[in-house]
Amino acid sequence: MNRVEYPASLKELVAQLKRMPGIGPRSAERIALWMIGARNARPGEIVAAITAVTETVRPCRQCGFFTTEPLCEICTDEHRTSNMICVVEQATDILPLERTGAFRGLYHALGGRISPLDHVSPEDLRIDALLERVRKDQPAEVILALASDVEGEATANYIAGLLREFPVQVTRIAQGLPAGGGLEHADELTLSRALSGRVRL
Ligand SMILES: [Zn+2]
């Protein structure tokens, strides 16, 4: 007896949805069935949105943030200072920093961090492009806003070493206690970094 299955095109849609991050087999099936069954699903609009994004959104030539133009909204904003470049791992790190409203300089997304285990070496990252920017635009400060784990530290140290030949101040963002967090819940590494990163009042 033949096992009854979904039509091939539906199975293909489930297979494609399953490739997306965070979508497991069950979710993929639910989404696919919703698309063909729900009255308000409007799958055509989903297709159009996917097409528009993949055809028009690309990394900014300078900083790596998302844009539909050669240069992004941040890089072309005349009210921002080009005197400071904040280096982040991923373009997705830029928005959280922007939302703080605390930084009005420019950004540079590396596209990852040095990680021998994942076969990511310095040449795989936009480090040369950063050096070129520093050479050309001569910012006063480069702020390294990288993760505080081993690979983030290694990447920060590597970049700081390369920047030594330029007349630029290299800083890294402070690490310490989360807002609203008490000392009793902090781990030792966080506490020791909070102590060494203390500021004068
Ligand atoms: Zn940009």
XYZ file of N, CA and C and ligand atoms in Angstrom:
604
model
N 0.827 -1.199 0.000
C 0.000 0.000 0.000
C 0.865 1.253 0.000
N 0.519 2.184 -0.867
C 1.266 3.426 -0.950
C 1.016 4.308 0.276
N 2.122 4.858 0.778
C 1.960 5.813 1.878
C 1.556 7.159 1.291
N 0.464 7.686 1.774
C -0.002 8.981 1.244
C 0.848 10.106 1.808
N 1.276 10.997 0.902
C 2.085 12.130 1.345
C 1.528 13.417 0.776
N 2.060 14.536 1.223
C 1.676 15.830 0.651
C 2.140 15.882 -0.798
N 1.514 16.714 -1.636
C 2.006 16.911 -3.004
C 3.457 17.398 -2.989
N 4.178 17.104 -4.062
C 5.612 17.408 -4.120
C 5.897 18.884 -3.872
N 5.061 19.783 -4.428
C 5.335 21.219 -4.276
C 5.200 21.646 -2.812
N 4.273 21.044 -2.114
C 4.099 21.366 -0.688
C 5.270 20.827 0.128
N 5.705 19.622 -0.249
C 6.868 19.060 0.448
C 8.113 19.928 0.217
N 8.210 20.446 -1.001
C 9.350 21.306 -1.340
C 9.312 22.589 -0.507
N 8.118 23.173 -0.337
C 7.986 24.383 0.474
C 8.404 24.101 1.918
N 7.957 22.965 2.455
C 8.340 22.585 3.825
C 9.856 22.437 3.913
N 10.440 21.791 2.897
C 11.890 21.586 2.890
C 12.635 22.926 2.862
N 12.136 23.880 2.071
C 12.788 25.190 1.977
C 12.656 25.966 3.288
N 11.471 25.903 3.880
C 11.259 26.624 5.146
C 12.141 26.065 6.250
N 12.360 24.742 6.208
C 13.183 24.074 7.218
C 14.628 24.570 7.199
N 15.045 25.116 6.065
C 16.429 25.610 5.968
C 16.634 26.892 6.759
N 15.526 27.551 7.118
C 15.642 28.824 7.824
C 16.051 28.591 9.278
N 16.845 29.554 9.828
C 17.269 29.388 11.219
C 16.081 29.403 12.168
N 16.076 28.503 13.108
C 15.026 28.476 14.126
C 13.747 27.802 13.682
N 13.706 27.305 12.446
C 12.498 26.633 11.962
C 12.753 25.127 11.896
N 12.072 24.395 12.745
C 12.203 22.938 12.739
C 11.166 22.334 11.811
N 11.170 20.995 11.659
C 10.234 20.324 10.746
C 8.769 20.632 11.045
N 8.407 20.652 12.339
C 7.010 20.902 12.698
C 6.585 22.321 12.344
N 7.452 23.286 12.676
C 7.124 24.680 12.358
C 7.029 24.874 10.860
N 7.954 24.267 10.116
C 7.967 24.412 8.662
C 6.638 23.917 8.082
N 6.188 22.788 8.579
C 4.930 22.227 8.085
C 3.754 23.146 8.438
N 3.758 23.652 9.671
C 2.669 24.539 10.088
C 2.608 25.796 9.243
N 3.791 26.383 8.957
C 3.835 27.614 8.159
C 3.343 27.327 6.734
N 3.818 26.222 6.173
C 3.443 25.878 4.798
C 1.926 25.664 4.692
N 1.358 24.954 5.650
C -0.086 24.701 5.616
C -0.873 25.986 5.840
N -0.328 26.859 6.694
C -0.974 28.164 6.927
C -0.999 28.972 5.623
N 0.120 28.922 4.884
C 0.215 29.696 3.642
C -0.836 29.269 2.624
N -1.089 27.974 2.564
C -2.047 27.530 1.552
C -3.470 27.496 2.087
N -3.624 27.570 3.411
C -4.957 27.408 3.973
C -5.598 28.657 4.539
N -4.798 29.516 5.159
C -5.386 30.647 5.871
C -5.862 31.722 4.903
N -6.993 32.292 5.205
C -7.587 33.269 4.290
C -6.732 34.540 4.192
N -6.119 34.910 5.312
C -5.353 36.163 5.314
C -3.841 35.961 5.181
N -3.434 34.799 4.743
C -1.998 34.505 4.687
C -1.261 35.370 3.666
N -1.891 35.680 2.545
C -1.286 36.487 1.480
C 0.155 36.062 1.157
N 0.343 34.817 0.729
C 1.711 34.341 0.461
C 2.403 35.138 -0.643
N 1.628 35.709 -1.562
C 2.237 36.509 -2.627
C 3.025 37.678 -2.060
N 2.485 38.283 -0.993
C 3.183 39.417 -0.382
C 4.459 38.974 0.318
N 4.413 37.755 0.869
C 5.625 37.221 1.514
C 6.700 36.988 0.461
N 6.279 36.406 -0.654
C 7.221 36.166 -1.756
C 7.804 37.483 -2.244
N 6.954 38.503 -2.406
C 7.419 39.802 -2.896
C 8.405 40.431 -1.915
N 8.100 40.303 -0.614
C 8.993 40.888 0.398
C 10.354 40.201 0.388
N 10.344 38.876 0.261
C 11.613 38.130 0.221
C 12.414 38.539 -1.011
N 11.722 38.626 -2.151
C 12.398 39.004 -3.389
C 12.993 40.406 -3.276
N 12.190 41.348 -2.742
C 12.659 42.733 -2.635
C 13.894 42.822 -1.740
N 13.841 42.126 -0.613
C 14.970 42.192 0.324
C 16.224 41.582 -0.293
N 16.077 40.422 -0.901
C 17.273 39.764 -1.419
C 17.843 40.498 -2.631
N 16.994 41.224 -3.346
C 17.502 41.943 -4.519
C 18.047 43.319 -4.187
N 17.585 43.942 -3.106
C 17.978 45.335 -2.873
C 18.844 45.570 -1.646
N 18.720 44.745 -0.617
C 19.482 45.013 0.605
C 20.860 44.357 0.516
N 21.866 45.147 0.757
C 23.232 44.632 0.710
C 24.050 45.313 1.809
N 25.255 44.806 2.082
C 26.059 45.471 3.116
C 26.590 46.814 2.623
N 26.608 47.792 3.519
C 27.185 49.101 3.209
C 28.653 48.899 2.841
N 29.081 49.585 1.782
C 30.446 49.456 1.286
C 31.468 49.840 2.356
N 31.078 50.771 3.214
C 32.031 51.258 4.211
C 31.963 50.490 5.530
N 30.765 50.415 6.111
C 30.685 49.876 7.485
C 30.107 48.467 7.556
N 29.407 48.032 6.523
C 28.856 46.679 6.548
C 27.411 46.600 7.017
N 26.833 47.749 7.436
C 25.435 47.736 7.870
C 24.530 47.529 6.653
N 23.263 47.205 6.898
C 22.327 46.901 5.824
C 21.875 48.183 5.111
N 21.858 48.143 3.806
C 21.438 49.317 3.055
C 20.965 48.923 1.665
N 20.197 49.816 1.051
C 19.809 49.591 -0.337
C 20.617 50.501 -1.262
N 21.474 51.334 -0.661
C 22.342 52.239 -1.426
C 23.791 51.763 -1.260
N 24.717 52.349 -2.020
C 26.114 51.957 -1.823
C 26.589 52.218 -0.390
N 26.191 53.391 0.167
C 26.537 53.707 1.552
C 25.270 53.793 2.387
N 25.372 53.381 3.647
C 24.175 53.304 4.492
C 23.796 54.665 5.077
N 22.665 54.659 5.762
C 22.111 55.850 6.402
C 23.076 56.430 7.441
N 23.798 55.559 8.126
C 24.713 56.027 9.170
C 25.928 56.704 8.534
N 26.509 56.045 7.533
C 27.725 56.572 6.918
C 27.483 57.882 6.167
N 26.245 58.093 5.708
C 25.967 59.310 4.946
C 25.370 60.410 5.816
N 25.193 60.163 7.114
C 24.609 61.152 8.020
C 25.655 62.216 8.366
N 25.414 63.431 7.905
C 26.394 64.505 8.109
C 26.481 64.968 9.555
N 25.466 64.604 10.347
C 25.482 65.058 11.739
C 26.297 64.147 12.649
N 26.835 63.088 12.069
C 27.621 62.177 12.883
C 29.095 62.535 12.748
N 29.871 62.202 13.797
C 31.290 62.489 13.727
C 32.039 61.314 13.086
N 32.901 61.658 12.138
C 33.707 60.611 11.496
C 35.008 60.423 12.272
N 35.067 61.081 13.419
C 36.264 61.057 14.243
C 36.396 59.772 15.061
N 35.279 59.056 15.183
C 35.280 57.821 15.976
C 34.711 56.675 15.148
N 35.393 55.550 15.181
C 34.871 54.348 14.517
C 34.686 53.268 15.573
N 33.484 52.762 15.666
C 33.175 51.692 16.620
C 33.179 50.360 15.864
N 34.075 49.462 16.255
C 34.224 48.182 15.565
C 33.364 47.119 16.250
N 32.502 46.483 15.483
C 31.646 45.421 16.021
C 31.869 44.136 15.213
N 31.408 43.026 15.759
C 31.584 41.769 15.037
C 30.642 41.679 13.842
N 29.364 41.858 14.120
C 28.362 41.684 13.070
C 27.590 42.980 12.824
N 27.078 43.105 11.612
C 26.250 44.264 11.290
C 25.038 44.339 12.219
N 24.583 43.186 12.708
C 23.421 43.172 13.608
C 23.753 43.744 14.989
N 25.045 43.944 15.281
C 25.424 44.552 16.563
C 25.227 46.060 16.541
N 25.081 46.626 15.347
C 25.030 48.088 15.219
C 23.736 48.659 15.791
N 22.598 48.048 15.477
C 21.321 48.605 15.940
C 21.198 48.679 17.464
N 21.565 47.614 18.204
C 21.485 47.745 19.663
C 22.303 48.927 20.189
N 23.489 49.155 19.600
C 24.307 50.291 20.028
C 23.636 51.610 19.642
N 23.048 51.634 18.444
C 22.348 52.837 17.993
C 21.197 53.188 18.916
N 20.492 52.171 19.379
C 19.311 52.414 20.220
C 19.678 53.051 21.546
N 20.933 52.892 21.975
C 21.324 53.533 23.228
C 21.374 55.050 23.046
N 21.575 55.513 21.813
C 21.694 56.946 21.565
C 22.980 57.531 22.131
N 23.878 56.664 22.609
C 25.074 57.137 23.304
C 26.263 57.326 22.368
N 26.125 56.920 21.136
C 27.270 56.979 20.220
C 26.870 57.665 18.923
N 27.624 58.680 18.531
C 27.279 59.415 17.311
C 28.418 59.365 16.298
N 29.246 58.341 16.412
C 30.323 58.179 15.444
C 29.903 57.195 14.356
N 30.891 56.598 13.705
C 30.620 55.640 12.635
C 30.971 54.222 13.109
N 30.560 53.266 12.323
C 30.766 51.860 12.701
C 31.623 51.132 11.666
N 32.086 49.965 12.089
C 32.758 49.066 11.145
C 32.474 47.632 11.599
N 31.693 46.919 10.807
C 31.375 45.529 11.140
C 32.416 44.611 10.506
N 32.989 43.730 11.329
C 34.052 42.844 10.840
C 33.507 41.656 10.059
N 32.285 41.269 10.375
C 31.728 40.083 9.735
C 32.055 38.808 10.497
N 32.444 38.946 11.768
C 32.743 37.775 12.593
C 33.902 38.077 13.516
N 34.495 37.015 14.055
C 35.664 37.183 14.910
C 36.637 36.060 14.640
N 37.874 36.295 15.001
C 38.903 35.289 14.754
C 38.592 34.051 15.588
N 38.464 32.920 14.925
C 38.103 31.696 15.627
C 38.712 30.493 14.909
N 39.905 30.072 15.356
C 40.577 28.948 14.696
C 39.699 27.691 14.649
N 38.912 27.476 15.692
C 38.074 26.267 15.730
C 37.038 26.262 14.621
N 36.533 27.465 14.275
C 35.547 27.563 13.195
C 36.210 27.915 11.859
N 37.542 27.844 11.828
C 38.317 28.153 10.607
C 38.090 29.586 10.148
N 37.934 30.502 11.097
C 37.834 31.915 10.736
C 39.159 32.584 11.095
N 39.894 33.016 10.070
C 41.175 33.677 10.296
C 41.014 35.169 9.996
N 42.012 35.982 10.357
C 41.895 37.434 10.142
C 41.552 37.812 8.700
N 42.055 37.001 7.744
C 41.804 37.336 6.329
C 40.334 37.178 5.963
N 39.589 36.408 6.770
C 38.168 36.213 6.470
C 37.326 37.402 6.949
N 37.925 38.270 7.734
C 37.175 39.392 8.311
C 37.539 40.685 7.598
N 36.730 41.724 7.827
C 36.967 43.008 7.146
C 37.979 43.849 7.936
N 39.112 43.218 8.249
C 40.137 43.922 9.019
C 40.966 44.828 8.108
N 41.308 44.356 6.916
C 42.046 45.190 5.967
C 41.263 46.454 5.634
N 39.950 46.283 5.461
C 39.103 47.435 5.143
C 39.106 48.437 6.293
N 39.185 47.922 7.531
C 39.249 48.813 8.700
C 40.554 49.609 8.694
N 41.668 48.908 8.436
C 42.964 49.579 8.410
C 42.982 50.652 7.316
N 42.374 50.316 6.191
C 42.316 51.261 5.073
C 41.513 52.513 5.465
N 40.416 52.298 6.176
C 39.602 53.429 6.641
C 40.391 54.310 7.596
N 41.103 53.664 8.525
C 41.864 54.422 9.519
C 42.967 55.215 8.819
N 43.592 54.595 7.829
C 44.659 55.265 7.080
C 44.098 56.479 6.343
N 42.944 56.279 5.717
C 42.369 57.312 4.849
C 41.659 58.416 5.655
N 40.807 58.016 6.596
C 39.962 59.002 7.289
C 40.594 59.539 8.576
N 41.647 58.892 9.042
C 42.363 59.327 10.237
C 41.456 59.693 11.407
N 40.664 58.755 11.891
C 39.836 59.029 13.071
C 40.718 59.210 14.303
N 40.165 59.901 15.308
C 40.921 60.099 16.541
C 40.848 58.852 17.421
N 39.751 58.103 17.300
C 39.559 56.962 18.192
C 38.898 55.791 17.471
N 39.399 54.601 17.743
C 38.732 53.369 17.305
C 38.283 52.635 18.564
N 36.982 52.404 18.668
C 36.420 51.728 19.844
C 36.134 50.275 19.479
N 36.702 49.347 20.211
C 36.453 47.934 19.932
C 35.291 47.468 20.804
N 34.163 47.179 20.156
C 32.978 46.714 20.882
C 32.737 45.254 20.516
N 33.662 44.407 20.956
C 33.584 42.986 20.609
C 33.173 42.175 21.827
N 32.822 40.935 21.594
C 32.358 40.078 22.690
C 33.459 39.920 23.736
N 33.051 39.625 24.957
C 34.028 39.522 26.036
C 34.491 38.086 26.251
N 34.242 37.210 25.271
C 34.741 35.837 25.420
C 36.152 35.726 24.828
N 36.697 34.520 24.845
C 38.087 34.319 24.438
C 38.330 34.797 23.005
N 37.422 34.443 22.096
C 37.615 34.799 20.693
C 37.462 36.295 20.465
N 36.520 36.900 21.165
C 36.341 38.348 21.074
C 37.579 39.084 21.565
N 38.138 38.583 22.685
C 39.355 39.177 23.249
C 40.515 39.050 22.271
N 40.646 37.849 21.694
C 41.746 37.598 20.757
C 41.627 38.521 19.548
N 40.410 38.694 19.060
C 40.182 39.566 17.903
C 40.514 41.009 18.251
N 40.081 41.429 19.442
C 40.347 42.803 19.885
C 41.849 43.044 20.001
N 42.556 42.083 20.605
C 44.003 42.247 20.772
C 44.721 42.274 19.428
N 44.265 41.431 18.518
C 44.874 41.381 17.189
C 44.719 42.719 16.476
N 43.510 43.267 16.510
C 43.246 44.536 15.833
C 43.998 45.675 16.516
N 44.005 45.659 17.851
C 44.721 46.707 18.590
C 46.196 46.705 18.192
N 46.761 45.506 18.008
C 48.160 45.391 17.604
C 48.401 46.015 16.237
N 47.496 45.759 15.303
C 47.644 46.299 13.947
C 47.481 47.811 13.929
N 46.661 48.323 14.837
C 46.376 49.762 14.826
C 47.487 50.576 15.495
N 48.441 49.859 16.116
C 49.506 50.583 16.824
C 50.325 51.464 15.880
N 50.389 51.094 14.630
C 51.197 51.892 13.699
C 50.480 53.160 13.231
N 49.250 53.357 13.683
C 48.522 54.568 13.296
C 48.397 55.513 14.492
N 48.327 56.815 14.227
C 48.167 57.755 15.336
C 46.710 57.821 15.781
N 46.201 56.729 16.287
C 44.801 56.671 16.678
C 44.703 56.048 18.075
N 43.790 56.582 18.871
C 43.579 56.005 20.192
C 42.675 54.786 20.054
N 43.118 53.667 20.606
C 42.301 52.449 20.534
C 41.735 52.151 21.923
N 40.414 52.076 22.001
C 39.771 51.781 23.280
C 38.865 50.566 23.108
N 38.435 50.016 24.221
C 37.406 48.978 24.113
C 36.295 49.305 25.101
N 35.088 48.864 24.776
C 33.971 49.193 25.651
C 34.166 48.512 27.001
N 33.674 49.179 28.035
C 33.845 48.668 29.389
C 33.013 47.409 29.583
N 33.450 46.586 30.524
C 32.689 45.397 30.858
C 32.406 45.437 32.345
N 31.274 44.926 32.719
C 30.983 44.947 34.137
C 29.617 44.411 34.446
N 28.984 45.017 35.427
C 27.704 44.493 35.901
C 26.558 44.931 35.008
N 25.604 44.062 34.777
C 24.434 44.484 33.999
C 23.592 45.468 34.800
N 22.882 46.337 34.075
C 22.025 47.308 34.747
C 20.999 46.575 35.602
N 20.844 47.018 36.823
C 19.858 46.386 37.704
C 20.350 45.114 38.364
N 21.598 44.737 38.080
C 22.126 43.491 38.627
C 22.881 43.740 39.922
N 22.660 42.917 40.900
C 23.371 43.040 42.163
C 24.672 42.264 42.121
N 25.584 42.579 43.030
C 26.891 41.912 43.054
C 26.767 40.422 43.330
N 25.783 40.048 44.116
C 25.715 38.647 44.548
C 25.444 37.683 43.398
N 24.883 38.194 42.291
C 24.578 37.310 41.161
C 25.666 37.321 40.085
N 26.665 38.180 40.246
C 27.690 38.301 39.203
C 28.750 37.210 39.362
N 29.232 36.694 38.219
C 30.306 35.711 38.300
C 31.630 36.427 38.548
N 32.679 35.643 38.878
C 33.950 36.250 39.266
C 34.593 37.043 38.146
N 34.510 36.533 36.918
C 35.145 37.220 35.789
C 34.487 38.584 35.568
N 33.158 38.608 35.622
C 32.440 39.860 35.441
C 32.814 40.862 36.534
N 32.886 40.343 37.776
C 33.230 41.225 38.893
C 34.646 41.771 38.762
N 35.575 40.894 38.353
C 36.957 41.366 38.261
C 37.089 42.387 37.128
N 36.331 42.208 36.053
C 36.385 43.188 34.961
C 35.701 44.486 35.356
N 34.638 44.357 36.157
C 33.963 45.570 36.629
C 34.903 46.381 37.505
N 35.720 45.662 38.292
C 36.673 46.365 39.155
C 37.762 47.036 38.332
N 38.316 46.287 37.353
C 39.425 46.869 36.590
C 38.942 47.950 35.637
N 37.654 47.948 35.306
C 37.130 48.971 34.405
C 36.443 50.101 35.157
N 36.784 50.270 36.442
C 36.095 51.289 37.253
C 36.407 52.694 36.742
N 35.470 53.587 36.995
C 35.655 54.979 36.545
C 35.591 55.931 37.735
N 36.276 57.051 37.609
C 36.291 58.064 38.663
C 34.964 58.809 38.708
N 34.460 59.084 39.890
C 33.203 59.827 40.026
C 33.479 61.255 40.446
Zn 27.647 52.338 6.424
